[in-house]
Amino acid sequence: MQGELKVFSGSSHSELAHGIASYIGMPLGKTRITRFSNENIKVKIDENVRGADVFVIQTSCPPVSDNLVEMLIMLDAMKYSSASRITAVLPYFPYARSDKKDESRISITARLVADLLQTAGADRVLTMTLHAPQILGFFRNPADQLMAHPILIQYFRQKDLSNTVVVATDAGSAKFAGFFAKRIGTPLAIIDKRRMDDTESAQSVALIGDVNGRDVIIYDDEIATGGSIREAARILRDFGAREVRVGVTHGVFSGNALETLNDADLNELVITDTIPLPESKLTSIKNLKILTAAPLFGEAIRRIHEGKSLSELMEV
Ligand code: R5P
């Protein structure tokens, strides 16, 4: 058992942070974050953390770079305040899609972020649904990845799934989609998706599996511009799918996502609240359902603090 449990939040997603703290049954720790006229950030930890087991929550959302730097400064402040153990809690991991060197002369930025977190003082990392599980290998210290499937499974199990097929939007997501399909007892289909260049536009060119006359649940890690989901819905409808639902962990909704998603032929779009959504997006995306990840993070934090297993949390 570590020192006293304390949970702090950066300024990226206070609603989720409060939800996590309230699940654990404690208030968020006190901090004062100041932004100076030269855009420098100052963090003051406004309570004693000496010897404490500290968790600092900060998700990746706009302004992405500011939020990342704020997190690094918070971790550094915790270190200099003599916390005994510091866990960086990143519901949506910054730069998660920059996880490989698939072109010459580029950075593997997700690994750089991992290095920065550790340099700033993180002894552990807790995150959710990484773009690729091998990102965990970027950390030399312990890192835990939660998955959204317990949340999504609980939700989709309330529906009639007798005629349903789970669909992976590309070969890369087939493993996790297959796991989800197995847990809810449906077959799996896979879309052959190709990205032609760096413009973030993707094309669905073929479908492996049968969706004719079936309801489908498209399962993916994140929606960014919404292009993959719109393309997936289009090809699934072409192949005769009936109801098209979507279950994803991270609703990034960048660029023209709002228009793109409203243009997609979807019966329901289910996401978790790892990323805060402005009211304009909350109210204007059709058929949007948001499930909270706060209890899952709260339980994970409690278990890490008490030295208990996290894998049980994923067994649904
Ligand atoms: C891709 O590899 C991911 O699993 C998602 O499908 C992708 O990030 C979604 O991006 P977008 O919404 O921009 O198509």
mmCIF file of C-alpha atoms and ligand atoms in Angstrom:
data_model
loop_
_atom_site.group_PDB
_atom_site.id
_atom_site.type_symbol
_atom_site.label_atom_id
_atom_site.label_comp_id
_atom_site.label_asym_id
_atom_site.label_seq_id
_atom_site.Cartn_x
_atom_site.Cartn_y
_atom_site.Cartn_z
ATOM 1 C CA MET A 1 0.000 0.000 0.000
ATOM 2 C CA GLN A 2 1.331 3.413 -0.975
ATOM 3 C CA GLY A 3 0.799 6.671 0.904
ATOM 4 C CA GLU A 4 -2.536 8.482 1.037
ATOM 5 C CA LEU A 5 -4.525 8.404 -2.226
ATOM 6 C CA LYS A 6 -4.930 11.812 -3.869
ATOM 7 C CA VAL A 7 -6.492 12.582 -7.251
ATOM 8 C CA PHE A 8 -5.788 15.785 -9.165
ATOM 9 C CA SER A 9 -6.972 17.081 -12.496
ATOM 10 C CA GLY A 10 -5.542 19.319 -15.197
ATOM 11 C CA SER A 11 -7.886 21.681 -16.966
ATOM 12 C CA SER A 12 -8.689 19.504 -20.019
ATOM 13 C CA HIS A 13 -11.771 17.601 -18.813
ATOM 14 C CA SER A 14 -12.964 18.586 -15.347
ATOM 15 C CA GLU A 15 -16.326 16.845 -15.789
ATOM 16 C CA LEU A 16 -14.704 13.431 -16.262
ATOM 17 C CA ALA A 17 -12.190 14.129 -13.467
ATOM 18 C CA HIS A 18 -15.009 15.027 -11.063
ATOM 19 C CA GLY A 19 -16.871 11.867 -12.101
ATOM 20 C CA ILE A 20 -13.779 9.773 -11.349
ATOM 21 C CA ALA A 21 -13.202 11.443 -7.977
ATOM 22 C CA SER A 22 -16.846 11.100 -7.050
ATOM 23 C CA TYR A 23 -16.766 7.347 -7.903
ATOM 24 C CA ILE A 24 -13.772 6.970 -5.563
ATOM 25 C CA GLY A 25 -15.624 9.043 -2.985
ATOM 26 C CA MET A 26 -13.162 11.876 -2.521
ATOM 27 C CA PRO A 27 -12.814 15.472 -3.708
ATOM 28 C CA LEU A 28 -10.271 16.403 -6.365
ATOM 29 C CA GLY A 29 -7.009 17.750 -4.955
ATOM 30 C CA LYS A 30 -6.517 21.504 -4.975
ATOM 31 C CA THR A 31 -4.333 23.158 -7.605
ATOM 32 C CA ARG A 32 -3.948 26.657 -8.988
ATOM 33 C CA ILE A 33 -3.164 26.844 -12.687
ATOM 34 C CA THR A 34 -2.118 30.224 -14.042
ATOM 35 C CA ARG A 35 -1.597 31.166 -17.687
ATOM 36 C CA PHE A 36 0.634 34.223 -18.042
ATOM 37 C CA SER A 37 0.425 36.811 -20.794
ATOM 38 C CA ASN A 38 3.478 35.177 -22.442
ATOM 39 C CA GLU A 39 1.475 31.896 -22.573
ATOM 40 C CA ASN A 40 3.669 30.238 -19.947
ATOM 41 C CA ILE A 41 1.799 27.977 -17.530
ATOM 42 C CA LYS A 42 2.329 27.877 -13.769
ATOM 43 C CA VAL A 43 0.950 25.060 -11.622
ATOM 44 C CA LYS A 44 0.782 25.332 -7.847
ATOM 45 C CA ILE A 45 -0.283 22.269 -5.879
ATOM 46 C CA ASP A 46 -2.443 23.829 -3.210
ATOM 47 C CA GLU A 47 -2.273 21.069 -0.613
ATOM 48 C CA ASN A 48 0.317 18.791 0.919
ATOM 49 C CA VAL A 49 1.189 15.726 -1.217
ATOM 50 C CA ARG A 50 4.368 14.670 0.613
ATOM 51 C CA GLY A 51 4.444 10.862 0.672
ATOM 52 C CA ALA A 52 1.089 10.609 -1.138
ATOM 53 C CA ASP A 53 0.014 8.213 -3.910
ATOM 54 C CA VAL A 54 -0.934 10.815 -6.482
ATOM 55 C CA PHE A 55 -2.996 10.409 -9.677
ATOM 56 C CA VAL A 56 -3.054 13.281 -12.159
ATOM 57 C CA ILE A 57 -5.831 13.210 -14.782
ATOM 58 C CA GLN A 58 -5.411 14.972 -18.106
ATOM 59 C CA THR A 59 -6.917 13.878 -21.401
ATOM 60 C CA SER A 60 -5.778 14.848 -24.873
ATOM 61 C CA CYS A 61 -8.114 17.394 -26.440
ATOM 62 C CA PRO A 62 -7.773 20.870 -27.945
ATOM 63 C CA PRO A 63 -5.559 22.731 -27.235
ATOM 64 C CA VAL A 64 -3.611 19.441 -27.404
ATOM 65 C CA SER A 65 -0.108 20.890 -26.953
ATOM 66 C CA ASP A 66 -1.122 23.209 -24.090
ATOM 67 C CA ASN A 67 -2.860 20.371 -22.279
ATOM 68 C CA LEU A 68 0.158 18.124 -22.710
ATOM 69 C CA VAL A 69 2.552 20.778 -21.394
ATOM 70 C CA GLU A 70 0.189 21.539 -18.495
ATOM 71 C CA MET A 71 0.242 17.818 -17.601
ATOM 72 C CA LEU A 72 4.053 17.728 -17.713
ATOM 73 C CA ILE A 73 4.242 20.781 -15.451
ATOM 74 C CA MET A 74 1.746 19.211 -13.014
ATOM 75 C CA LEU A 75 3.789 16.011 -12.856
ATOM 76 C CA ASP A 76 6.960 18.006 -12.283
ATOM 77 C CA ALA A 77 5.246 20.012 -9.542
ATOM 78 C CA MET A 78 4.116 16.744 -7.875
ATOM 79 C CA LYS A 79 7.655 15.387 -8.035
ATOM 80 C CA TYR A 80 9.117 18.505 -6.439
ATOM 81 C CA SER A 81 6.363 18.378 -3.809
ATOM 82 C CA SER A 82 7.650 14.932 -2.724
ATOM 83 C CA ALA A 83 4.696 12.742 -3.739
ATOM 84 C CA SER A 84 5.771 9.149 -3.145
ATOM 85 C CA ARG A 85 4.270 7.781 -6.370
ATOM 86 C CA ILE A 86 2.818 9.664 -9.329
ATOM 87 C CA THR A 87 0.459 8.088 -11.883
ATOM 88 C CA ALA A 88 -0.341 10.001 -15.062
ATOM 89 C CA VAL A 89 -3.943 9.243 -16.043
ATOM 90 C CA LEU A 90 -4.539 9.925 -19.736
ATOM 91 C CA PRO A 91 -8.048 8.826 -20.801
ATOM 92 C CA TYR A 92 -7.170 9.672 -24.426
ATOM 93 C CA PHE A 93 -3.414 9.373 -24.998
ATOM 94 C CA PRO A 94 -1.806 12.330 -26.810
ATOM 95 C CA TYR A 95 -0.409 11.603 -30.286
ATOM 96 C CA ALA A 96 -1.492 7.959 -30.038
ATOM 97 C CA ARG A 97 -1.761 7.649 -33.820
ATOM 98 C CA SER A 98 1.906 8.661 -34.269
ATOM 99 C CA ASP A 99 3.068 5.273 -33.064
ATOM 100 C CA LYS A 100 5.289 4.028 -35.894
ATOM 101 C CA LYS A 101 7.935 5.094 -38.350
ATOM 102 C CA ASP A 102 5.989 4.353 -41.503
ATOM 103 C CA GLU A 103 7.743 7.079 -43.510
ATOM 104 C CA SER A 104 11.310 8.312 -43.662
ATOM 105 C CA ARG A 105 12.390 11.166 -41.414
ATOM 106 C CA ILE A 106 9.348 11.332 -39.115
ATOM 107 C CA SER A 107 9.017 11.273 -35.344
ATOM 108 C CA ILE A 108 7.385 8.458 -33.382
ATOM 109 C CA THR A 109 5.606 11.067 -31.307
ATOM 110 C CA ALA A 110 3.616 8.724 -29.050
ATOM 111 C CA ARG A 111 6.976 7.361 -27.837
ATOM 112 C CA LEU A 112 8.248 10.900 -27.368
ATOM 113 C CA VAL A 113 5.181 11.651 -25.211
ATOM 114 C CA ALA A 114 5.892 8.512 -23.160
ATOM 115 C CA ASP A 115 9.467 9.743 -22.601
ATOM 116 C CA LEU A 116 8.249 13.216 -21.651
ATOM 117 C CA LEU A 117 5.761 11.864 -19.098
ATOM 118 C CA GLN A 118 8.458 9.810 -17.438
ATOM 119 C CA THR A 119 10.985 12.633 -17.481
ATOM 120 C CA ALA A 120 8.386 14.940 -15.907
ATOM 121 C CA GLY A 121 7.891 12.517 -13.025
ATOM 122 C CA ALA A 122 5.270 9.887 -13.912
ATOM 123 C CA ASP A 123 6.071 6.598 -12.163
ATOM 124 C CA ARG A 124 3.116 4.897 -13.848
ATOM 125 C CA VAL A 125 0.644 5.566 -16.620
ATOM 126 C CA LEU A 126 -3.049 4.695 -16.827
ATOM 127 C CA THR A 127 -4.769 5.153 -20.168
ATOM 128 C CA MET A 128 -7.567 3.752 -22.295
ATOM 129 C CA THR A 129 -7.849 2.074 -25.713
ATOM 130 C CA LEU A 130 -4.542 2.971 -27.275
ATOM 131 C CA HIS A 131 -4.465 3.195 -31.045
ATOM 132 C CA ALA A 132 -2.128 0.192 -30.909
ATOM 133 C CA PRO A 133 -1.443 -1.898 -27.789
ATOM 134 C CA GLN A 134 2.308 -1.912 -28.445
ATOM 135 C CA ILE A 135 2.392 1.759 -27.394
ATOM 136 C CA LEU A 136 2.537 0.335 -23.852
ATOM 137 C CA GLY A 137 6.024 -0.841 -24.782
ATOM 138 C CA PHE A 138 7.125 2.795 -25.113
ATOM 139 C CA PHE A 139 7.125 3.019 -21.306
ATOM 140 C CA ARG A 140 9.899 1.676 -19.133
ATOM 141 C CA ASN A 141 7.732 2.175 -16.047
ATOM 142 C CA PRO A 142 4.465 0.273 -15.499
ATOM 143 C CA ALA A 143 1.635 1.325 -17.808
ATOM 144 C CA ASP A 144 -1.955 0.051 -17.747
ATOM 145 C CA GLN A 145 -4.396 0.209 -20.607
ATOM 146 C CA LEU A 146 -8.119 0.077 -19.895
ATOM 147 C CA MET A 147 -10.445 -0.903 -22.728
ATOM 148 C CA ALA A 148 -13.916 0.537 -23.312
ATOM 149 C CA HIS A 149 -15.440 -2.827 -24.116
ATOM 150 C CA PRO A 150 -16.925 -3.435 -20.609
ATOM 151 C CA ILE A 151 -18.819 -0.145 -20.996
ATOM 152 C CA LEU A 152 -19.881 -0.780 -24.595
ATOM 153 C CA ILE A 153 -20.760 -4.433 -24.012
ATOM 154 C CA GLN A 154 -23.001 -3.558 -21.082
ATOM 155 C CA TYR A 155 -24.794 -1.016 -23.281
ATOM 156 C CA PHE A 156 -25.190 -3.122 -26.432
ATOM 157 C CA ARG A 157 -26.242 -6.226 -24.485
ATOM 158 C CA GLN A 158 -29.464 -4.415 -23.604
ATOM 159 C CA LYS A 159 -30.431 -4.613 -27.291
ATOM 160 C CA ASP A 160 -31.622 -7.527 -29.400
ATOM 161 C CA LEU A 161 -28.363 -8.813 -30.897
ATOM 162 C CA SER A 162 -29.769 -11.996 -32.459
ATOM 163 C CA ASN A 163 -29.285 -10.723 -36.032
ATOM 164 C CA THR A 164 -26.168 -8.645 -35.449
ATOM 165 C CA VAL A 165 -22.677 -8.666 -36.957
ATOM 166 C CA VAL A 166 -19.793 -6.690 -35.459
ATOM 167 C CA VAL A 167 -17.703 -4.904 -38.078
ATOM 168 C CA ALA A 168 -14.049 -3.839 -37.839
ATOM 169 C CA THR A 169 -13.313 -0.708 -39.891
ATOM 170 C CA ASP A 170 -9.937 -2.094 -40.983
ATOM 171 C CA ALA A 171 -7.591 -5.017 -40.521
ATOM 172 C CA GLY A 172 -5.818 -3.133 -37.696
ATOM 173 C CA SER A 173 -8.933 -3.026 -35.527
ATOM 174 C CA ALA A 174 -10.021 -6.599 -36.349
ATOM 175 C CA LYS A 175 -8.441 -8.116 -33.248
ATOM 176 C CA PHE A 176 -10.258 -5.847 -30.778
ATOM 177 C CA ALA A 177 -13.485 -5.939 -32.786
ATOM 178 C CA GLY A 178 -13.222 -9.745 -32.799
ATOM 179 C CA PHE A 179 -12.834 -9.740 -29.031
ATOM 180 C CA PHE A 180 -15.917 -7.522 -28.702
ATOM 181 C CA ALA A 181 -17.892 -9.737 -31.124
ATOM 182 C CA LYS A 182 -16.974 -12.838 -29.134
ATOM 183 C CA ARG A 183 -18.096 -11.244 -25.877
ATOM 184 C CA ILE A 184 -21.498 -10.249 -27.249
ATOM 185 C CA GLY A 185 -21.825 -13.511 -29.222
ATOM 186 C CA THR A 186 -21.940 -12.239 -32.799
ATOM 187 C CA PRO A 187 -19.967 -12.957 -35.983
ATOM 188 C CA LEU A 188 -17.328 -10.525 -37.227
ATOM 189 C CA ALA A 189 -16.904 -8.815 -40.606
ATOM 190 C CA ILE A 190 -13.889 -6.734 -41.643
ATOM 191 C CA ILE A 191 -13.744 -3.763 -43.996
ATOM 192 C CA ASP A 192 -10.741 -3.378 -46.264
ATOM 193 C CA LYS A 193 -9.961 0.309 -45.658
ATOM 194 C CA ARG A 194 -7.175 2.135 -47.458
ATOM 195 C CA ARG A 195 -5.663 5.507 -46.710
ATOM 196 C CA MET A 196 -4.280 6.945 -49.906
ATOM 197 C CA ASP A 197 -2.170 9.764 -48.380
ATOM 198 C CA ASP A 198 -1.857 12.026 -45.342
ATOM 199 C CA THR A 199 -5.070 13.956 -45.988
ATOM 200 C CA GLU A 200 -6.907 11.872 -43.353
ATOM 201 C CA SER A 201 -9.333 10.618 -45.999
ATOM 202 C CA ALA A 202 -9.923 6.878 -46.122
ATOM 203 C CA GLN A 203 -11.675 4.675 -48.656
ATOM 204 C CA SER A 204 -13.474 1.430 -47.899
ATOM 205 C CA VAL A 205 -12.842 -0.842 -50.848
ATOM 206 C CA ALA A 206 -14.176 -4.266 -49.872
ATOM 207 C CA LEU A 207 -15.897 -6.256 -47.138
ATOM 208 C CA ILE A 208 -14.831 -9.612 -45.712
ATOM 209 C CA GLY A 209 -17.890 -11.318 -44.190
ATOM 210 C CA ASP A 210 -21.653 -11.212 -44.692
ATOM 211 C CA VAL A 211 -23.893 -8.380 -43.514
ATOM 212 C CA ASN A 212 -26.785 -8.826 -45.927
ATOM 213 C CA GLY A 213 -30.075 -8.368 -44.022
ATOM 214 C CA ARG A 214 -28.163 -8.093 -40.718
ATOM 215 C CA ASP A 215 -27.871 -5.309 -38.144
ATOM 216 C CA VAL A 216 -24.295 -4.196 -37.661
ATOM 217 C CA ILE A 217 -22.210 -2.614 -34.923
ATOM 218 C CA ILE A 218 -19.099 -0.896 -36.270
ATOM 219 C CA TYR A 219 -16.432 -1.153 -33.568
ATOM 220 C CA ASP A 220 -13.382 1.119 -33.566
ATOM 221 C CA ASP A 221 -10.943 2.853 -31.258
ATOM 222 C CA GLU A 222 -11.732 6.427 -32.256
ATOM 223 C CA ILE A 223 -13.590 8.730 -34.571
ATOM 224 C CA ALA A 224 -11.460 11.639 -35.743
ATOM 225 C CA THR A 225 -12.785 13.277 -38.913
ATOM 226 C CA GLY A 226 -15.568 10.694 -39.195
ATOM 227 C CA GLY A 227 -14.438 9.682 -42.676
ATOM 228 C CA SER A 228 -13.795 6.037 -41.774
ATOM 229 C CA ILE A 229 -17.234 5.659 -40.191
ATOM 230 C CA ARG A 230 -19.058 7.321 -43.089
ATOM 231 C CA GLU A 231 -17.199 5.116 -45.567
ATOM 232 C CA ALA A 232 -17.877 2.040 -43.449
ATOM 233 C CA ALA A 233 -21.607 2.849 -43.229
ATOM 234 C CA ARG A 234 -21.731 3.401 -46.991
ATOM 235 C CA ILE A 235 -20.141 0.069 -47.865
ATOM 236 C CA LEU A 236 -22.208 -1.800 -45.263
ATOM 237 C CA ARG A 237 -25.446 -0.355 -46.647
ATOM 238 C CA ASP A 238 -24.242 -1.303 -50.179
ATOM 239 C CA PHE A 239 -23.796 -4.871 -48.950
ATOM 240 C CA GLY A 240 -27.344 -4.928 -47.542
ATOM 241 C CA ALA A 241 -26.901 -4.060 -43.838
ATOM 242 C CA ARG A 242 -30.078 -2.989 -41.990
ATOM 243 C CA GLU A 243 -29.480 -1.001 -38.774
ATOM 244 C CA VAL A 244 -25.995 0.507 -38.621
ATOM 245 C CA ARG A 245 -24.766 1.311 -35.102
ATOM 246 C CA VAL A 246 -21.308 2.433 -34.038
ATOM 247 C CA GLY A 247 -19.416 1.752 -30.799
ATOM 248 C CA VAL A 248 -16.113 3.585 -30.310
ATOM 249 C CA THR A 249 -14.019 4.612 -27.337
ATOM 250 C CA HIS A 250 -12.829 8.098 -28.249
ATOM 251 C CA GLY A 251 -15.023 10.729 -29.891
ATOM 252 C CA VAL A 252 -12.297 13.071 -31.140
ATOM 253 C CA PHE A 253 -14.587 14.704 -33.708
ATOM 254 C CA SER A 254 -11.925 16.815 -35.424
ATOM 255 C CA GLY A 255 -12.084 18.805 -38.666
ATOM 256 C CA ASN A 256 -15.459 18.491 -40.368
ATOM 257 C CA ALA A 257 -16.527 15.492 -38.262
ATOM 258 C CA LEU A 258 -19.868 17.035 -37.440
ATOM 259 C CA GLU A 259 -20.940 17.400 -41.073
ATOM 260 C CA THR A 260 -19.348 14.085 -42.070
ATOM 261 C CA LEU A 261 -21.098 12.133 -39.326
ATOM 262 C CA ASN A 262 -24.445 13.766 -39.931
ATOM 263 C CA ASP A 263 -24.018 12.832 -43.571
ATOM 264 C CA ALA A 264 -23.330 9.185 -42.626
ATOM 265 C CA ASP A 265 -26.265 6.817 -42.596
ATOM 266 C CA LEU A 266 -26.146 5.767 -38.909
ATOM 267 C CA ASN A 267 -28.891 4.586 -36.574
ATOM 268 C CA GLU A 268 -26.817 5.205 -33.460
ATOM 269 C CA LEU A 269 -23.366 6.505 -32.568
ATOM 270 C CA VAL A 270 -22.118 5.401 -29.147
ATOM 271 C CA ILE A 271 -18.943 6.826 -27.636
ATOM 272 C CA THR A 272 -17.431 7.193 -24.162
ATOM 273 C CA ASP A 273 -16.606 10.503 -22.516
ATOM 274 C CA THR A 274 -12.790 10.286 -22.621
ATOM 275 C CA ILE A 275 -12.774 13.585 -24.534
ATOM 276 C CA PRO A 276 -14.932 16.596 -23.597
ATOM 277 C CA LEU A 277 -17.385 17.725 -26.256
ATOM 278 C CA PRO A 278 -18.506 21.315 -26.644
ATOM 279 C CA GLU A 279 -22.267 21.867 -26.419
ATOM 280 C CA SER A 280 -22.381 22.658 -30.155
ATOM 281 C CA LYS A 281 -21.171 19.129 -30.989
ATOM 282 C CA LEU A 282 -23.205 17.447 -28.263
ATOM 283 C CA THR A 283 -26.435 18.811 -29.599
ATOM 284 C CA SER A 284 -25.793 18.688 -33.313
ATOM 285 C CA ILE A 285 -24.485 15.168 -33.915
ATOM 286 C CA LYS A 286 -27.442 12.954 -34.787
ATOM 287 C CA ASN A 287 -28.230 9.830 -32.721
ATOM 288 C CA LEU A 288 -25.269 10.399 -30.382
ATOM 289 C CA LYS A 289 -25.104 8.436 -27.116
ATOM 290 C CA ILE A 290 -22.315 9.117 -24.610
ATOM 291 C CA LEU A 291 -21.416 6.555 -21.932
ATOM 292 C CA THR A 292 -19.227 7.609 -19.044
ATOM 293 C CA ALA A 293 -15.856 5.987 -18.413
ATOM 294 C CA ALA A 294 -15.585 7.627 -14.972
ATOM 295 C CA PRO A 295 -16.502 4.527 -12.883
ATOM 296 C CA LEU A 296 -14.018 2.374 -14.834
ATOM 297 C CA PHE A 297 -11.188 4.863 -14.279
ATOM 298 C CA GLY A 298 -12.251 5.374 -10.661
ATOM 299 C CA GLU A 299 -12.194 1.635 -9.994
ATOM 300 C CA ALA A 300 -8.835 1.261 -11.788
ATOM 301 C CA ILE A 301 -7.312 4.047 -9.665
ATOM 302 C CA ARG A 302 -8.676 2.477 -6.481
ATOM 303 C CA ARG A 303 -7.226 -0.906 -7.466
ATOM 304 C CA ILE A 304 -3.821 0.486 -8.459
ATOM 305 C CA HIS A 305 -3.693 2.266 -5.101
ATOM 306 C CA GLU A 306 -4.589 -0.944 -3.249
ATOM 307 C CA GLY A 307 -2.267 -3.121 -5.379
ATOM 308 C CA LYS A 308 -5.147 -5.146 -6.829
ATOM 309 C CA SER A 309 -5.592 -6.674 -10.280
ATOM 310 C CA LEU A 310 -6.934 -4.580 -13.144
ATOM 311 C CA SER A 311 -7.524 -7.472 -15.533
ATOM 312 C CA GLU A 312 -10.650 -8.445 -13.576
ATOM 313 C CA LEU A 313 -12.124 -5.126 -14.664
ATOM 314 C CA MET A 314 -11.897 -6.186 -18.287
ATOM 315 C CA GLU A 315 -13.649 -9.514 -17.735
ATOM 316 C CA VAL A 316 -17.276 -8.995 -18.729
HETATM 317 C C1 R5P B 1 -7.647 4.125 -37.731
HETATM 318 O O1 R5P B 1 -6.675 3.473 -37.858
HETATM 319 C C2 R5P B 1 -8.492 4.206 -36.502
HETATM 320 O O2 R5P B 1 -8.792 2.964 -35.984
HETATM 321 C C3 R5P B 1 -9.762 4.976 -36.795
HETATM 322 O O3 R5P B 1 -10.525 4.274 -37.732
HETATM 323 C C4 R5P B 1 -9.406 6.326 -37.335
HETATM 324 O O4 R5P B 1 -8.580 6.980 -36.421
HETATM 325 C C5 R5P B 1 -10.635 7.164 -37.583
HETATM 326 O O5 R5P B 1 -10.234 8.333 -38.239
HETATM 327 P P1 R5P B 1 -11.273 9.165 -39.115
HETATM 328 O O6 R5P B 1 -12.505 9.352 -38.286
HETATM 329 O O7 R5P B 1 -10.560 10.474 -39.404
HETATM 330 O O8 R5P B 1 -11.530 8.406 -40.373
#
